[in-house]
Amino acid sequence: MSHPTQKKKKQMSHPNLLLLAAAAVLLLCQFPHLANARLSQNYYANICPNVETIVWDAVAAKVKQTPVTIAATLRLFFHDCMVEGCDASVMIASTPNNKAEKDHPINLSLAGDGFDTVIKAKAAVDAVPQCWNKVSCADILAIATRDVIKMAGGPWYDVELGRLDGLRSTAASVNGRLPGPDSNLDQLTSLFAANGLSQFDMVALSGAHTVGLVHCSQFANRLYNRVDPTMNPNLASQLLRLCPKNVDPDVAVVLDPFTPNQFDNQYFKNLQKGAGLLTSDQVLYTDNRSRRIVNALAQNATSFDKYFTSAMKKLGRVGVKTGSNGNIRHDCAPLANLSHFLSRQKPHMTLVFFLSEYRSMAVPPSRSIPSIFLMARSSLLLLAAAAVLLLCQFPHLANARLRRNYYANICPNVETIVWDAVAAKVKQTPVTIAATLRLFFHDCMVEGCDASVMIASTPNNKAEKDHPINLSLAGDGFDTVIKAKAAVDAVPECWNKVSCADILAIATRDVIKMAGGPWYDVELGRLDGLRSTAASVNGRLPGPDSNLDQLTSLFAANGLSQFDMVALSGAHTVGLVHCSQFANRLYNRVDPTMNPNLASQLLRLCPKNVDPDIAVVLDPFTPNQFDNQYFKNLQKGAGLLTSDQVLYTDNRSRRIVNALAQNATSFDKYFTYAMTKLGRVGVKTGSDGNIRRDCAFFN
Ligand code: HEM
Ligand code: HEM
């Protein structure tokens, strides 16, 4: 991610709501004393001129590793500013003599990744000699907050700087300064007013609940006994399922059920539907004194951006310390503090779900994706030997029909065009990553990599995609190829020149990279297949209960070795799996090869007769990161499918698992090698194929 300082500022397009404008002007004028001369945009211009870029880069790296960083940082800033002002006092550690802000009960749910972001960014800043000990933790938190908003697709704004770090931090000072989940409008309004923030600011700032998580306990009183009549009944019934009484206190659901990872004005649209999770969210709409603000911000995304950023700037001016009221803290969170919050980051579960009935996917088949993010938080020579051995096994696979520069004279920018289309799609819908990767696998294993899996069924022909095993292919994989194809075809030179099969191959390579995985050159030159039948899928794809021999022979049928098969299974480092796929390992008797902790978590998340749409992450440790964690999981008994765990249980393949678990670079190497081989399976050329104009239909 590059630092978007140059991004042009958004223009407010025709404020179609006079009301909005009037209300805003009125309210913005109410607190002229807030204009804070002590902060300035270029405060560090001569002190540490690149501070914003340094912070951006550190934050981007952290977000890539741990996306929950976004919401964690934003909330940390809010909780810091509301109590004793924006002075990083929330980061201070408690001592035997002083219980600090962060240990006030309301702050115990601040996610550790927000603190960690500031610590990492501070370290990056202090690594530059000129900047060493010159930038306050409070300013770094302010910059990082602006950055995470942008990284989640939200608006950019210039951040005012020049805060010093506070000199005190007490839990007692938090009392009565932060809103609770059950606050009513008057309470909310007066709490914000105490910091010079208007009701309008308060409503706009609440839009921050467009990202992040909330623990079930925070809205439990709206569910049990009697469902809060202001809550949308669909939402209520989903929440009752996801947050049953006595649910594990670590379970959390997304605050914005519709676009949980996107920083947008969806939060206000949710309130209009009764889909605010907290009482304090929904009341903004229920109370007719603030409803018009909600309606205005719901209606106009540009206005939301404008008023949200303006309110964030005001929030950033609260209680700023200068002179002898503060200093530049060298250590934002002294060591005692750090170990404390890290220990608070015990493995916790996060339920992320989407309200399927509102999903508007253009492309069938779109499975609904309520997903449960289960986040818990060895022999190189052998590897080399085994690999060399296995690499030599299929020399005939070198495929002369595919080449890297196939489109060099036909559509020279095809890879960039596809990358951009895929990046846009992934940003919008991160589940695209796993969906696309699995689609490619399912395409190649059946009749070769020819996009035959994308073909729609007709009254006379049930196509591959309607075979039962393919019904769980997520719609976003299909949509990615369709969007990328449209982008390619929009370039006159490329129109109708690039096959759907090649676009899927490029998109797959791209999503792996976007999830933090390895890059590889993708071979091109496939044509699209001319037939697609559900019957052809029979016996070609592995099932979740396959044993090692079955897996090995299925892959071998396509020229892929056991080594390739194990390496490729590492794809289960991302993505989701429905409870039904491993149900037989849980009920009656827990599969003895399954880690008992995992088993008990899964039993809770996937109770018998659970909603068939519920899915959990395939890699409970780093679910969004494309890495070799999958193999480490298998070593712990934390493979979800029988076909995953058997790779470790069966001692014929265990050494491959151990080798790939031990060495991330080797995994990258062998995975990409095996992907390239997978991409060569059953390639169509000449009259065996064509270039499909519409990837879902034969021309
Ligand atoms: C209007 C009054 C507000 C109330 C009552 C409130 C309350 C809450 C509660 C109860 C949670 C869930 C905590 C948990 O269960 O772990 C939460 C999460 C969050 N809040 Fe607020 N909040 C308010 C305003 C704000 C504002 C103004 C911001 C930022 C500008 C903000 C940012 C966030 C974020 C980003 C999260 C998700 C944190 C995460 O996923 O780690 N909130 N809030
Ligand atoms: C080794 C045999 C394999 C078996 C038995 C298997 C089986 C499965 C099953 C049952 C699911 C869950 C489907 C659902 O519940 O929705 C799944 C998901 C997935 N598989 Fe595999 N798979 C195997 C190999 C592979 C390979 C080689 C790749 C790619 C190179 C791959 C990529 C994926 C991905 C990315 C997902 C997550 C999809 C999503 O979240 O939408 N799998 N697999």
Tab-separated table of C-alpha atoms in Angstrom, residues 541-556 562 565-566 569 584 591 641-653:
chain	number	residue	atom	x	y	z
A	541	LEU	CA	-12.162	-34.078	-6.602
A	542	PRO	CA	-11.054	-35.132	-3.127
A	543	GLY	CA	-13.638	-35.236	-0.366
A	544	PRO	CA	-13.125	-34.068	3.204
A	545	ASP	CA	-12.869	-37.646	4.422
A	546	SER	CA	-10.332	-38.886	1.915
A	547	ASN	CA	-7.397	-40.896	3.238
A	548	LEU	CA	-3.832	-40.558	2.069
A	549	ASP	CA	-4.057	-43.185	-0.646
A	550	GLN	CA	-7.195	-41.656	-2.090
A	551	LEU	CA	-5.689	-38.169	-2.046
A	552	THR	CA	-2.454	-39.334	-3.583
A	553	SER	CA	-4.112	-41.187	-6.412
A	554	LEU	CA	-6.558	-38.385	-7.241
A	555	PHE	CA	-3.733	-35.922	-7.632
A	556	ALA	CA	-1.591	-38.483	-9.438
A	562	GLN	CA	2.171	-36.722	-3.271
A	565	MET	CA	-0.563	-32.690	-3.075
A	566	VAL	CA	0.706	-31.947	0.422
A	569	SER	CA	-3.108	-28.529	0.633
A	584	ASN	CA	-18.214	-36.633	11.735
A	591	ASP	CA	-11.706	-37.878	16.464
A	641	LEU	CA	-10.786	-31.908	7.774
A	642	THR	CA	-9.922	-35.571	7.980
A	643	SER	CA	-8.081	-35.037	4.688
A	644	ASP	CA	-5.993	-32.308	6.315
A	645	GLN	CA	-5.057	-34.132	9.490
A	646	VAL	CA	-4.323	-37.407	7.726
A	647	LEU	CA	-1.344	-35.790	6.024
A	648	TYR	CA	0.285	-35.670	9.427
A	649	THR	CA	-1.256	-38.765	10.991
A	650	ASP	CA	-0.141	-40.994	8.162
A	651	ASN	CA	3.568	-41.373	8.642
A	652	ARG	CA	4.177	-41.670	4.913
A	653	SER	CA	3.466	-37.976	4.411
